[in-house]
């Protein structure tokens, strides 16, 4: 099963700490809130400096899709350009400073309930799991399971039950739930 998740249909919600806006791509279980999700995929706009929301028991994977951001963490300072990622525990104190306005992809998984990998792709792939999301970084045509999907920047496709199926695509990110 393939589900198209257009970016234009996402509703903005305030961050847990109130410092910005997030747009949810998908969450499990469906309808789960910030305190009871097993996994959550979202995008955020970071335009002002400030601390990241804390999420106890959550593993986070942040990928900068556009812009440039500095993260100040207990292990040091990290500067992320478009395409760079950082994975860290949700309870880690992180202060972010956008050096250029940032749009990022956030994948959060509750330890003991789910795990995920984020992979950058630039062409076709074989779907590596029964649950995979593809997030477009620019307009592209994706061919999968005999169908063509026209994606705009930040649109997503959800692939369920299609492990081993080849897809053709352009530049984007796979979120894989092994």
CSV table of N, CA, C and O in Angstrom, one decimal, residues 13-22 44-53 96 98:
chain,number,residue,atom,x,y,z
A,13,UNK,N,1.6,23.0,14.3
A,13,UNK,CA,1.4,22.9,15.8
A,13,UNK,C,2.6,23.5,16.5
A,13,UNK,O,3.7,23.3,16.1
A,14,UNK,N,2.3,24.1,17.7
A,14,UNK,CA,3.4,24.6,18.4
A,14,UNK,C,4.3,23.5,19.0
A,14,UNK,O,3.9,22.4,19.2
A,15,UNK,N,5.6,23.8,19.1
A,15,UNK,CA,6.6,22.9,19.7
A,15,UNK,C,6.1,22.6,21.1
A,15,UNK,O,5.5,23.5,21.7
A,16,UNK,N,6.6,21.5,21.6
A,16,UNK,CA,6.3,21.2,23.0
A,16,UNK,C,6.8,22.3,24.0
A,16,UNK,O,6.1,22.6,24.9
A,17,UNK,N,7.9,23.0,23.6
A,17,UNK,CA,8.4,24.0,24.5
A,17,UNK,C,7.9,25.4,24.0
A,17,UNK,O,8.3,26.4,24.6
A,18,UNK,N,7.0,25.4,23.0
A,18,UNK,CA,6.4,26.7,22.6
A,18,UNK,C,7.3,27.6,21.7
A,18,UNK,O,6.9,28.7,21.3
A,19,UNK,N,8.5,27.1,21.4
A,19,UNK,CA,9.5,28.0,20.7
A,19,UNK,C,9.5,28.0,19.2
A,19,UNK,O,10.3,28.7,18.6
A,20,UNK,N,8.6,27.3,18.6
A,20,UNK,CA,8.5,27.2,17.2
A,20,UNK,C,7.3,26.4,16.7
A,20,UNK,O,6.4,26.1,17.5
A,21,UNK,N,7.4,26.0,15.4
A,21,UNK,CA,6.3,25.3,14.8
A,21,UNK,C,6.7,24.0,14.2
A,21,UNK,O,7.8,23.9,13.6
A,22,UNK,N,5.9,22.9,14.3
A,22,UNK,CA,6.2,21.6,13.7
A,22,UNK,C,5.0,21.2,12.9
A,22,UNK,O,3.9,21.7,13.1
A,44,UNK,N,10.1,20.8,10.9
A,44,UNK,CA,10.0,22.0,11.7
A,44,UNK,C,10.8,23.1,11.0
A,44,UNK,O,11.7,22.9,10.2
A,45,UNK,N,10.3,24.3,11.3
A,45,UNK,CA,11.0,25.5,10.9
A,45,UNK,C,11.7,26.1,12.1
A,45,UNK,O,11.1,26.3,13.1
A,46,UNK,N,13.0,26.3,11.9
A,46,UNK,CA,13.8,26.9,13.0
A,46,UNK,C,14.3,28.3,12.6
A,46,UNK,O,15.1,28.3,11.7
A,47,UNK,N,13.8,29.3,13.2
A,47,UNK,CA,14.1,30.7,12.7
A,47,UNK,C,14.7,31.5,13.9
A,47,UNK,O,15.3,32.5,13.6
A,48,UNK,N,14.6,31.0,15.1
A,48,UNK,CA,15.1,31.7,16.3
A,48,UNK,C,15.9,30.8,17.1
A,48,UNK,O,15.6,29.6,17.2
A,49,UNK,N,16.9,31.3,17.8
A,49,UNK,CA,17.7,30.4,18.7
A,49,UNK,C,16.9,30.0,19.9
A,49,UNK,O,16.0,30.8,20.4
A,50,UNK,N,17.3,28.9,20.5
A,50,UNK,CA,16.6,28.4,21.7
A,50,UNK,C,16.9,27.0,22.0
A,50,UNK,O,17.4,26.3,21.2
A,51,UNK,N,16.4,26.5,23.1
A,51,UNK,CA,16.6,25.1,23.5
A,51,UNK,C,15.6,24.2,22.8
A,51,UNK,O,14.5,24.6,22.4
A,52,UNK,N,16.1,23.0,22.5
A,52,UNK,CA,15.2,21.9,21.9
A,52,UNK,C,14.2,21.5,23.0
A,52,UNK,O,14.6,21.5,24.2
A,53,UNK,N,13.0,21.0,22.7
A,53,UNK,CA,12.1,20.4,23.6
A,53,UNK,C,12.8,19.1,24.1
A,53,UNK,O,13.5,18.4,23.4
A,96,UNK,N,19.8,25.2,20.0
A,96,UNK,CA,20.0,25.4,18.6
A,96,UNK,C,20.0,26.9,18.2
A,96,UNK,O,19.3,27.7,18.7
A,98,UNK,N,19.9,28.9,14.5
A,98,UNK,CA,19.9,28.8,13.1
A,98,UNK,C,20.8,29.9,12.5
A,98,UNK,O,20.8,31.1,12.9
